[in-house]
CSV table of N, CA and C in Angstrom, one decimal:
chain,number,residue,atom,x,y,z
A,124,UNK,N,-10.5,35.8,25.9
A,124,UNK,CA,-11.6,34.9,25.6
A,124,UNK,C,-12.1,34.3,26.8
A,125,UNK,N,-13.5,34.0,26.6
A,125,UNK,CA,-13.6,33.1,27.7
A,125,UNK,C,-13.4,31.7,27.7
A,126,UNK,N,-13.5,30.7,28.9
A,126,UNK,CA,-13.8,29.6,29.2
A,126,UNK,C,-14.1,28.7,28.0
A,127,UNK,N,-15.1,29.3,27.7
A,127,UNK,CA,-16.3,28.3,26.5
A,127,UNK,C,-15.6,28.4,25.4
A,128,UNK,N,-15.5,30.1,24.8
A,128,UNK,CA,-14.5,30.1,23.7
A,128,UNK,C,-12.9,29.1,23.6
A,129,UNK,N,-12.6,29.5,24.4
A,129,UNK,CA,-10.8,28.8,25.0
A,129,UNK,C,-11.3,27.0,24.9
A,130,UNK,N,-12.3,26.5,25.7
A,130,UNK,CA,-12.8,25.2,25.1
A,130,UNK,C,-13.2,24.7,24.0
A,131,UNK,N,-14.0,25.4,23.8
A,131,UNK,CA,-13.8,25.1,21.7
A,131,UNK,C,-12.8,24.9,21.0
A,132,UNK,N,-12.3,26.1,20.9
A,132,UNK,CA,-11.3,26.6,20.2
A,132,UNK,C,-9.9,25.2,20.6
A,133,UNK,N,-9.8,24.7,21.5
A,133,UNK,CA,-8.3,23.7,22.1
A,133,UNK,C,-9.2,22.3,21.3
A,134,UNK,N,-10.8,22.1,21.7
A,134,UNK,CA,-11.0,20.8,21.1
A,134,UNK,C,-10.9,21.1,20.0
A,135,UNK,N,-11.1,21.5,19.2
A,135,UNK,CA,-11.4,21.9,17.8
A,135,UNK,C,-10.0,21.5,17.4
A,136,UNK,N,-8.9,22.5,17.9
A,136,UNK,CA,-7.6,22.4,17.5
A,136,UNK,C,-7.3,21.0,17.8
A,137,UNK,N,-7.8,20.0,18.8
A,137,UNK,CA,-7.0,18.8,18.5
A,137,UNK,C,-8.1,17.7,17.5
A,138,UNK,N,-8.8,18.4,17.2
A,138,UNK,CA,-9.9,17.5,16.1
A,138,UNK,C,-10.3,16.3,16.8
A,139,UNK,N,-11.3,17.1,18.0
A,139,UNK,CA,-12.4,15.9,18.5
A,139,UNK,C,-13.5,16.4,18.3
A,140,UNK,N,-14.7,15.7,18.3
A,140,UNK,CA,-16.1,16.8,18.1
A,140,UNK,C,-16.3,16.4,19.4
A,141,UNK,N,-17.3,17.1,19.6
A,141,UNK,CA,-17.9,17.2,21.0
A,141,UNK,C,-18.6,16.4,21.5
A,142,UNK,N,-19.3,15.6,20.8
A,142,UNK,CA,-19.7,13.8,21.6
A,142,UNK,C,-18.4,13.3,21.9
A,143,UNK,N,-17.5,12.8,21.2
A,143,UNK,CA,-16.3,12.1,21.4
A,143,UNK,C,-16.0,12.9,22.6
A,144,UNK,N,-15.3,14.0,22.9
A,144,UNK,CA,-14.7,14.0,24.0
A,144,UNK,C,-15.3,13.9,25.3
A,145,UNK,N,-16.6,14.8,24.8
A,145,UNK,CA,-17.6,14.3,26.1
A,145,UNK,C,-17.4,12.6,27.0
A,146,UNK,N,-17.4,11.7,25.6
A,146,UNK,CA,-17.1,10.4,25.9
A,146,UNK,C,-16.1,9.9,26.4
A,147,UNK,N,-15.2,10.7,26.3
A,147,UNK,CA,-13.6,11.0,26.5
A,147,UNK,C,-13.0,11.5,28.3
A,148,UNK,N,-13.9,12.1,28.1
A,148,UNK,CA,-14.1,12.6,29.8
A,148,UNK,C,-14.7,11.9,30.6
A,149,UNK,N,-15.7,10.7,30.1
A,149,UNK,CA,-16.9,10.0,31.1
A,149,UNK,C,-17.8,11.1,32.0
A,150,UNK,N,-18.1,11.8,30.6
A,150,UNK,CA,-19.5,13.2,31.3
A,150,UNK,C,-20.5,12.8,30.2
A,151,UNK,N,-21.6,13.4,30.6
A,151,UNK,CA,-22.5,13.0,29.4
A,151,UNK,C,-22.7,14.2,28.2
A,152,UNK,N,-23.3,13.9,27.2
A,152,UNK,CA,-22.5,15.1,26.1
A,152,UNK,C,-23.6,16.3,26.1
A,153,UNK,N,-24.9,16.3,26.9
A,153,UNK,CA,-25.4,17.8,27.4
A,153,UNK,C,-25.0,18.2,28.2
A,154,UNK,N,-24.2,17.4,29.5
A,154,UNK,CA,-23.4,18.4,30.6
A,154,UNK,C,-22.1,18.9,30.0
A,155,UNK,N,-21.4,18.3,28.9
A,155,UNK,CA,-20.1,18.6,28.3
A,155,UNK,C,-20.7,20.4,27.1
A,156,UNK,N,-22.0,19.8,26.4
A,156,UNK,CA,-22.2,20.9,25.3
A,156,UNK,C,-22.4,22.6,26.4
A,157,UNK,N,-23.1,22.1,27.3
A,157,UNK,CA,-23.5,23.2,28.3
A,157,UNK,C,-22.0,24.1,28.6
A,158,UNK,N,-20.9,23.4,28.6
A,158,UNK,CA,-19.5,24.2,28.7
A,158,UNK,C,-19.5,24.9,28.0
A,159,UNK,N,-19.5,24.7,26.5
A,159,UNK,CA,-19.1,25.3,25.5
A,159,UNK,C,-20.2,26.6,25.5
A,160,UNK,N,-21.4,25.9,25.1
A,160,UNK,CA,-22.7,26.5,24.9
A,160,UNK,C,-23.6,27.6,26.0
A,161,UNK,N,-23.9,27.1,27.2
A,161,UNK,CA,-24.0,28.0,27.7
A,161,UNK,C,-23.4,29.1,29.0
A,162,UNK,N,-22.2,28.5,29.0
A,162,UNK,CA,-21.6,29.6,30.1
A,162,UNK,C,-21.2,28.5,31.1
A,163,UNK,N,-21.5,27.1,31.3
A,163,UNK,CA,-21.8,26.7,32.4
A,163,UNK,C,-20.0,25.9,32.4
A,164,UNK,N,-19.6,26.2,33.9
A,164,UNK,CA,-18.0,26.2,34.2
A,164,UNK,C,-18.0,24.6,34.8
A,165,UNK,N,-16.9,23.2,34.6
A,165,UNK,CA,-17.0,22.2,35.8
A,165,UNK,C,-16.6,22.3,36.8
A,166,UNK,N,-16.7,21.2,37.2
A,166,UNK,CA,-15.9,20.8,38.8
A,166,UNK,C,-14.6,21.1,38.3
A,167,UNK,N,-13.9,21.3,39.8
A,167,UNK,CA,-12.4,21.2,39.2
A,167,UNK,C,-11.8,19.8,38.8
A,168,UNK,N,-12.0,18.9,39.1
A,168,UNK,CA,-11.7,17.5,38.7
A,168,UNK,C,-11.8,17.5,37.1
A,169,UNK,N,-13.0,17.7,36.7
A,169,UNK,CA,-13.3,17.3,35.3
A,169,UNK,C,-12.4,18.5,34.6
A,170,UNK,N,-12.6,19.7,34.9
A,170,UNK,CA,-11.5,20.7,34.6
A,170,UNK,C,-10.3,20.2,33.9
A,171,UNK,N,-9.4,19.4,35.3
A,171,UNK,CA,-8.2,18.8,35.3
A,171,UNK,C,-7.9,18.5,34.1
A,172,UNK,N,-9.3,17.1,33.8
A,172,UNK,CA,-9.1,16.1,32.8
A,172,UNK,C,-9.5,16.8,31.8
A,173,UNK,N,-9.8,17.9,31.3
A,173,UNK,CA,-10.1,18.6,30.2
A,173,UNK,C,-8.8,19.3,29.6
A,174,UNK,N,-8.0,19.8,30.8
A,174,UNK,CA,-6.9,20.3,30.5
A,174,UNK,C,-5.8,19.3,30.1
A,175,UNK,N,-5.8,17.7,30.7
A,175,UNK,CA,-5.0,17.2,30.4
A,175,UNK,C,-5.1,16.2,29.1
A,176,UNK,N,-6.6,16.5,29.0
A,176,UNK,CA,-7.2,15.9,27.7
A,176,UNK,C,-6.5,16.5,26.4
A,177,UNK,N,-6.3,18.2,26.5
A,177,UNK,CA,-6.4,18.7,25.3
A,177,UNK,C,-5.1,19.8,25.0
A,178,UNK,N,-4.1,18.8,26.8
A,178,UNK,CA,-2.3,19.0,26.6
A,178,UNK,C,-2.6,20.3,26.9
A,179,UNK,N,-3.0,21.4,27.7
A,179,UNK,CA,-2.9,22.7,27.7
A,179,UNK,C,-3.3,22.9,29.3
A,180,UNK,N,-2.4,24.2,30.1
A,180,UNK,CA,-2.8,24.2,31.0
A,180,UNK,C,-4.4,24.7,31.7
A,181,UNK,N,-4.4,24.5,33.4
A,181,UNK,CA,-5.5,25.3,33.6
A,181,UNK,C,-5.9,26.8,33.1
A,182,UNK,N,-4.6,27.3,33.5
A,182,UNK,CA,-4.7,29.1,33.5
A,182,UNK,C,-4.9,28.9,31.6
A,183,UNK,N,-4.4,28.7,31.0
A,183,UNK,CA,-4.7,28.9,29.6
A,183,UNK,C,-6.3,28.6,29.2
A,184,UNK,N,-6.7,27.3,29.5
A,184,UNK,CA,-8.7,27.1,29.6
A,184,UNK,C,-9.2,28.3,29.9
A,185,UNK,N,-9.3,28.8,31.3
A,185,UNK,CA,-9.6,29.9,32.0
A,185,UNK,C,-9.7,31.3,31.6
A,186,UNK,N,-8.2,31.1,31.1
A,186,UNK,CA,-7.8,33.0,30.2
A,186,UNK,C,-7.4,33.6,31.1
A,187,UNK,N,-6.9,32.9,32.3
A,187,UNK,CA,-6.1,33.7,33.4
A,187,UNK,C,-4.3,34.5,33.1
A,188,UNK,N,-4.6,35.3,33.1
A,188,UNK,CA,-3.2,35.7,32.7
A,188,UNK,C,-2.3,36.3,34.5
A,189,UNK,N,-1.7,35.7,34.6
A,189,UNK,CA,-1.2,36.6,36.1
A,189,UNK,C,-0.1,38.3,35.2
A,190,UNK,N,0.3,38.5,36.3
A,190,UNK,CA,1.1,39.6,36.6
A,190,UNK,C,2.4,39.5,35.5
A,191,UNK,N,2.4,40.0,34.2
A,191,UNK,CA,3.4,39.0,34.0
A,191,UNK,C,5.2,39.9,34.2
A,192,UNK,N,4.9,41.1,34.4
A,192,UNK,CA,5.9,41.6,34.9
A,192,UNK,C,6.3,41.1,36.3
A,193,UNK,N,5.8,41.1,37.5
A,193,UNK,CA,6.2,40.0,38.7
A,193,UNK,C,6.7,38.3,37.9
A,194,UNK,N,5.9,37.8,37.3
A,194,UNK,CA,6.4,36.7,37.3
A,194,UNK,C,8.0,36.5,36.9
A,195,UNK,N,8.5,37.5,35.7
A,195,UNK,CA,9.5,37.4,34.9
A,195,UNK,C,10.5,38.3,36.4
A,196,UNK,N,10.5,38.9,37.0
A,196,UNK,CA,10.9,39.7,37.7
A,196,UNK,C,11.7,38.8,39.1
A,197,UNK,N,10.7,38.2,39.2
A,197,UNK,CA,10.7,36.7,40.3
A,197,UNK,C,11.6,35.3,39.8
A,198,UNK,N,12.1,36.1,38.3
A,198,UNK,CA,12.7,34.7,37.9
A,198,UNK,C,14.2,34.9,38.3
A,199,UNK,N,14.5,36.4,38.9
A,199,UNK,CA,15.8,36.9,38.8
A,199,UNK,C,16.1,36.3,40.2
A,200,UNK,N,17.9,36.5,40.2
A,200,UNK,CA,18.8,36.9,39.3
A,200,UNK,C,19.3,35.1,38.7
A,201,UNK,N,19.7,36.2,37.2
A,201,UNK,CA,19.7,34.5,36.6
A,201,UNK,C,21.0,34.8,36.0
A,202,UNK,N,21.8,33.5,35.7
A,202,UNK,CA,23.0,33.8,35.5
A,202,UNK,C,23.7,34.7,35.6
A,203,UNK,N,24.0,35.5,37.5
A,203,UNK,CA,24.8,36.4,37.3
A,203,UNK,C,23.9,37.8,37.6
A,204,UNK,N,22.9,37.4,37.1
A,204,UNK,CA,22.1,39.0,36.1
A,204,UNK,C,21.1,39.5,37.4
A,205,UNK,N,20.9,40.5,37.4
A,205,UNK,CA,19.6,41.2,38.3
A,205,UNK,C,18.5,42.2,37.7
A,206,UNK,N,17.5,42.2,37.9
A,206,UNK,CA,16.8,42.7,37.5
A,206,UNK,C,15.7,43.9,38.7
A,207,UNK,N,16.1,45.0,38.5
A,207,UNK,CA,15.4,45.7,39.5
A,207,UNK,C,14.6,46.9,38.8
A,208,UNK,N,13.1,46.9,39.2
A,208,UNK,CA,12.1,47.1,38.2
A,208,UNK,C,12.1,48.8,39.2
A,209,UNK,N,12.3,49.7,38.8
A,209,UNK,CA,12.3,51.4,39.2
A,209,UNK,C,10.3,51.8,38.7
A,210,UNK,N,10.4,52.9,38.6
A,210,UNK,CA,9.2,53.4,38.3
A,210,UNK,C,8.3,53.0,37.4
A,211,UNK,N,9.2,53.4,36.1
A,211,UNK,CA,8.4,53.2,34.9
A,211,UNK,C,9.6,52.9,33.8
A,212,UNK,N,10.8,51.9,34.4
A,212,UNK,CA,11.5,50.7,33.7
A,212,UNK,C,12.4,50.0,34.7
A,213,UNK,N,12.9,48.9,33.6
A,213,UNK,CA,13.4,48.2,34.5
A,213,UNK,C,14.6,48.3,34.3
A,214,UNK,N,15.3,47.6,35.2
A,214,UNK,CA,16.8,48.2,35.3
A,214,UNK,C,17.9,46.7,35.0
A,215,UNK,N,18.6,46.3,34.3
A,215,UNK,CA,19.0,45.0,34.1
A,215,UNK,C,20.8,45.0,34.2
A,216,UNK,N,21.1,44.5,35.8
A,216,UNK,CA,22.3,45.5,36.2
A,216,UNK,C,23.2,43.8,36.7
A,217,UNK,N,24.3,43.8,36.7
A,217,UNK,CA,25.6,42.7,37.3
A,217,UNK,C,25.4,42.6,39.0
A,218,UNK,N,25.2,43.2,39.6
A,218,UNK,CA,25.2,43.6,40.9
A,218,UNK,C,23.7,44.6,41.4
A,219,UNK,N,23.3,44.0,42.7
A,219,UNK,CA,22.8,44.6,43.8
A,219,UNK,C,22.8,44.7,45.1
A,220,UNK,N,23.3,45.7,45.7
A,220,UNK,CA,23.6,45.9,47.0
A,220,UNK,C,22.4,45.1,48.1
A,221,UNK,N,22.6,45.1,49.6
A,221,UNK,CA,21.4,44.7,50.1
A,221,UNK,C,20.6,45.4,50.2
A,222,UNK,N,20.8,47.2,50.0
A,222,UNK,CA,19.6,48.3,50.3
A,222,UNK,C,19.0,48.8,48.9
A,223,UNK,N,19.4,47.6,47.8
A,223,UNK,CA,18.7,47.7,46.4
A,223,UNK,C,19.8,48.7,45.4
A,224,UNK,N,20.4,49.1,46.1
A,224,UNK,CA,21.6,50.1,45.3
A,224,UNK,C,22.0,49.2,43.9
A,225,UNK,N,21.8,49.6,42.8
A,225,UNK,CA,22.7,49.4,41.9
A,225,UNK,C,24.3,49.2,42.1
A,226,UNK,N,25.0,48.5,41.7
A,226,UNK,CA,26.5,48.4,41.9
A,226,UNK,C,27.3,48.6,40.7
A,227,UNK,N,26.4,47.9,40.0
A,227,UNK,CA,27.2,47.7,38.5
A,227,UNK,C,26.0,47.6,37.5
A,228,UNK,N,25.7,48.3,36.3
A,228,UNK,CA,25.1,48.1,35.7
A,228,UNK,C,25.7,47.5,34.2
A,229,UNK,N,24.6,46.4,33.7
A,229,UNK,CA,24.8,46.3,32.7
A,229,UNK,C,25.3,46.4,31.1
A,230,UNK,N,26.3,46.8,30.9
A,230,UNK,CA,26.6,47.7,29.6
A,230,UNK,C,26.1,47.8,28.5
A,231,UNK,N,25.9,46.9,27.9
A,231,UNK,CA,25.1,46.4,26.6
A,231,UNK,C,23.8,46.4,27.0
A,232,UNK,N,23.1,46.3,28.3
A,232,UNK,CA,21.5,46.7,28.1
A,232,UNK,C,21.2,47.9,28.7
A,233,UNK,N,20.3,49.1,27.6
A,233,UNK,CA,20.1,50.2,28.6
A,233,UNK,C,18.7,49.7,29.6
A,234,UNK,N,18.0,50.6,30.1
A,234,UNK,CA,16.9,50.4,30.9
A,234,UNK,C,15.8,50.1,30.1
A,235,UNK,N,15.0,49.5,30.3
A,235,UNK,CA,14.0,48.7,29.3
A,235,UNK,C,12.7,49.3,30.2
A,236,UNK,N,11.5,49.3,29.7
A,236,UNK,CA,10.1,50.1,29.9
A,236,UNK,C,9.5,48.7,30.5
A,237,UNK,N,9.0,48.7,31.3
A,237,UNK,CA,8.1,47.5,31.6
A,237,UNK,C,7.7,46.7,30.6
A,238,UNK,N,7.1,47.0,29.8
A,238,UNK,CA,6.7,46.6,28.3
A,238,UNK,C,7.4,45.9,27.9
A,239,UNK,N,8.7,46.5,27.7
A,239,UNK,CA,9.8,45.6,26.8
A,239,UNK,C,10.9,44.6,27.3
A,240,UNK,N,10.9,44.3,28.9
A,240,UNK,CA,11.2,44.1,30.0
A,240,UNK,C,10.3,42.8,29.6
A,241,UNK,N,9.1,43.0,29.6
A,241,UNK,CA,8.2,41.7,29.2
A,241,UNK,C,8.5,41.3,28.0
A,242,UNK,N,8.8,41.5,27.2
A,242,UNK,CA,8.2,41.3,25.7
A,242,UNK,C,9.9,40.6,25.2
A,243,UNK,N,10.7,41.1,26.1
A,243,UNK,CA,12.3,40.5,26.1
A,243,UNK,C,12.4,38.8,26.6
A,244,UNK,N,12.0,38.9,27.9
A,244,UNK,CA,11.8,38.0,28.4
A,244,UNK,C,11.0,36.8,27.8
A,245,UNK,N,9.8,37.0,27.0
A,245,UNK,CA,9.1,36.1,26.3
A,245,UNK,C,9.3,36.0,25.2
A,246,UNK,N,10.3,36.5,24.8
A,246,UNK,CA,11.0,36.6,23.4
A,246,UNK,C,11.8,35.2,24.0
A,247,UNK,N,12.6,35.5,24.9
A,247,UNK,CA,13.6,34.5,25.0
A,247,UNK,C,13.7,33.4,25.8
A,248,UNK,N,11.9,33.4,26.6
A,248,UNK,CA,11.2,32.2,27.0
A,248,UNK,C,11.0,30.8,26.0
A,249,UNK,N,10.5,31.7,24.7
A,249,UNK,CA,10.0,31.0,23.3
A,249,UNK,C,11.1,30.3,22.8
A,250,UNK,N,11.9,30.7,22.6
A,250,UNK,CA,13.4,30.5,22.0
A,250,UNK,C,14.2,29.1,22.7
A,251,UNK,N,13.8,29.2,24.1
A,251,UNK,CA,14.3,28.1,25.3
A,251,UNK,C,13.2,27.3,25.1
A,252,UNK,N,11.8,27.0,25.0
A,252,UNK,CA,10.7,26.1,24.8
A,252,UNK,C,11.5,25.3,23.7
A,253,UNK,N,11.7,26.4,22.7
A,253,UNK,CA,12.2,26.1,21.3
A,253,UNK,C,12.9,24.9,20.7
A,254,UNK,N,14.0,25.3,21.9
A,254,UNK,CA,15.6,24.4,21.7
A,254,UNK,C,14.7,23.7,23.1
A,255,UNK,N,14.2,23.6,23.6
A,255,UNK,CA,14.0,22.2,24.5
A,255,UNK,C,13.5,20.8,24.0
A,256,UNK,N,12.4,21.7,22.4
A,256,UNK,CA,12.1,20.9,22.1
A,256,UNK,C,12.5,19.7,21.2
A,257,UNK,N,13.2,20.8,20.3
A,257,UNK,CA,14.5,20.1,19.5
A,257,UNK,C,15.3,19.1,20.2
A,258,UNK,N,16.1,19.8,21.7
A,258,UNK,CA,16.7,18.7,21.8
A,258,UNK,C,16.1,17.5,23.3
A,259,UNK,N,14.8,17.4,23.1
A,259,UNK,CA,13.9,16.3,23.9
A,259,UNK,C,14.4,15.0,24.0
A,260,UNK,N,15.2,14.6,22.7
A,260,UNK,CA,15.5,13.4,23.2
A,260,UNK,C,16.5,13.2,23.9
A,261,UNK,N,17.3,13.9,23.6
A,261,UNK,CA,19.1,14.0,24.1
A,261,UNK,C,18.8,14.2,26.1
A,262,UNK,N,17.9,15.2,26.0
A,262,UNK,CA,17.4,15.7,27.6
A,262,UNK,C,16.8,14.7,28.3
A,263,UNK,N,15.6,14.1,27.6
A,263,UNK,CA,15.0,12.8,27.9
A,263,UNK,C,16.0,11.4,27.9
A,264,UNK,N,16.7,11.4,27.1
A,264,UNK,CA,17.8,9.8,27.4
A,264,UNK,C,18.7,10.5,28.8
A,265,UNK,N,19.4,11.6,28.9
A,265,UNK,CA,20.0,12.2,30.3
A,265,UNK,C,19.5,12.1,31.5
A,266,UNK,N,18.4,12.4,31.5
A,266,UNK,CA,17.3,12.0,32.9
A,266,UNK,C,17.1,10.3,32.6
A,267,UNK,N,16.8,10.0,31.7
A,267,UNK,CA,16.4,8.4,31.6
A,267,UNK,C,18.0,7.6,31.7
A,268,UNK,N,19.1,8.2,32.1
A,268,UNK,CA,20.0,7.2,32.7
A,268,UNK,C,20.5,7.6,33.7
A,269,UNK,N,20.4,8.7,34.1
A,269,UNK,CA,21.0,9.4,35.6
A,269,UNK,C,20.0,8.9,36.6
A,270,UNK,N,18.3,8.4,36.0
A,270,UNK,CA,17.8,8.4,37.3
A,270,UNK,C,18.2,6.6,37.4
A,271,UNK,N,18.3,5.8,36.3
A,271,UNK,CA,18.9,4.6,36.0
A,271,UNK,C,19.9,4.2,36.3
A,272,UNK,N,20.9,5.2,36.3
A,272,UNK,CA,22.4,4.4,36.4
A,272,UNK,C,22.9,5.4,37.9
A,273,UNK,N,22.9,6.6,38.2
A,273,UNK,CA,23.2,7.3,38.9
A,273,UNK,C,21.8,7.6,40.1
A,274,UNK,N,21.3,7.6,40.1
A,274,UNK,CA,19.8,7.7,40.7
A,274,UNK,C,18.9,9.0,40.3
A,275,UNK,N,17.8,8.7,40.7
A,275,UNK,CA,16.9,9.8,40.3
A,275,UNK,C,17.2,11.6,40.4
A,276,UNK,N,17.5,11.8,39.3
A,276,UNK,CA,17.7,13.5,39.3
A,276,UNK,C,16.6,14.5,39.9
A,277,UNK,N,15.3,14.0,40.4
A,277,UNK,CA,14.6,14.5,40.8
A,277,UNK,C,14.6,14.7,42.7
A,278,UNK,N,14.9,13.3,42.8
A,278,UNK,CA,15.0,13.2,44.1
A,278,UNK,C,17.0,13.1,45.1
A,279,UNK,N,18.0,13.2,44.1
A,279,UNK,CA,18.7,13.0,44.8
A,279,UNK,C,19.4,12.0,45.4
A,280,UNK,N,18.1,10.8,44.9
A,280,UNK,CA,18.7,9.8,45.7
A,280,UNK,C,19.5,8.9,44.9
A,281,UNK,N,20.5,8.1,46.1
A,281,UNK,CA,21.5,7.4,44.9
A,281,UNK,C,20.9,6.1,44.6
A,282,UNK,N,21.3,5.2,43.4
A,282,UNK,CA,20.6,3.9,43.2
A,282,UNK,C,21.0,2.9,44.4
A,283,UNK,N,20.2,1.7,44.8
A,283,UNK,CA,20.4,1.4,45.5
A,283,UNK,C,21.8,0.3,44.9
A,284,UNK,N,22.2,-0.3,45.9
A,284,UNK,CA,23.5,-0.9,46.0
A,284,UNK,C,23.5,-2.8,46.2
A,285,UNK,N,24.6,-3.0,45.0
A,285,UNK,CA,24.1,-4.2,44.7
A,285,UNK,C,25.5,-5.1,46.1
């Protein structure tokens, strides 16, 4: 879809009409309708605040999709696991040599098609969103006392000292 469609479609879904948000953004509501309506793309600033208006990211506004076999591919190796993409599948093996050699492969997974390589992975992307969100608070009070009592989990650093 495009831009304009993908902008409708996100205000809509959070049930603003299109003066309010316009109003919402501090643009005026013919430079805002012109988005939807005729093709016409913002600044990237107002962009920002569009995306952060309506909780969704840039690339999703946009309808930018990257690569998504590199991206999922790029996430390796994860727990242990490797993932080495051959011709026309991929290969989901315990071990990789430095000259890409297989060492050990996987038992329980045979070789997956690119396709399903993807479609695995965002199967069990969803699943992890899933349970993150379920357990938000538990994750959220963890970070809200480590960065409190132990120091910031972000940065490392320890609290300061009384």
């Amino acid at each position: 879809m495009s831009f304009q469609d993908n902008l409708r479609q996100y205000r809509e879904k959070a049930g603003i009409n299109a003066k309010d948000f316009a109003a919402q953004l501090g643009i005026k509501y013919t430079t805002y309708t012109a988005y939807e309506n005729q093709g016409r793309e913002p600044k990237y600033d107002v962009l920002c605040k569009i995306a952060a208006a309506l909780h969704v990211s840039i690339d999703e506004l946009m309808d930018y999709k990257p690569d998504r076999l590199q991206y999922w591919l790029d996430k390796f190796p994860i727990g242990g696991l490797h993932a080495r993409p051959e011709v026309d599948k991929v290969v989901i093996c315990l071990a990789v040599g430095e000259d890409g050699e297989i060492w050990d492969y996987f038992p329980t997974c045979p070789p997956l098609s690119k396709d399903e390589f993807i479609n695995e992975m965002e199967k069990i992307d969803a699943a992890t969103k899933k349970e993150m969100e379920s357990n938000y608070e538990l994750i959220f009070s963890f970070f809200v006392s480590r960065h409190f009592l132990k120091g910031n989990p972000f940065t490392n650093n320890n609290p300061p000292q009384n």
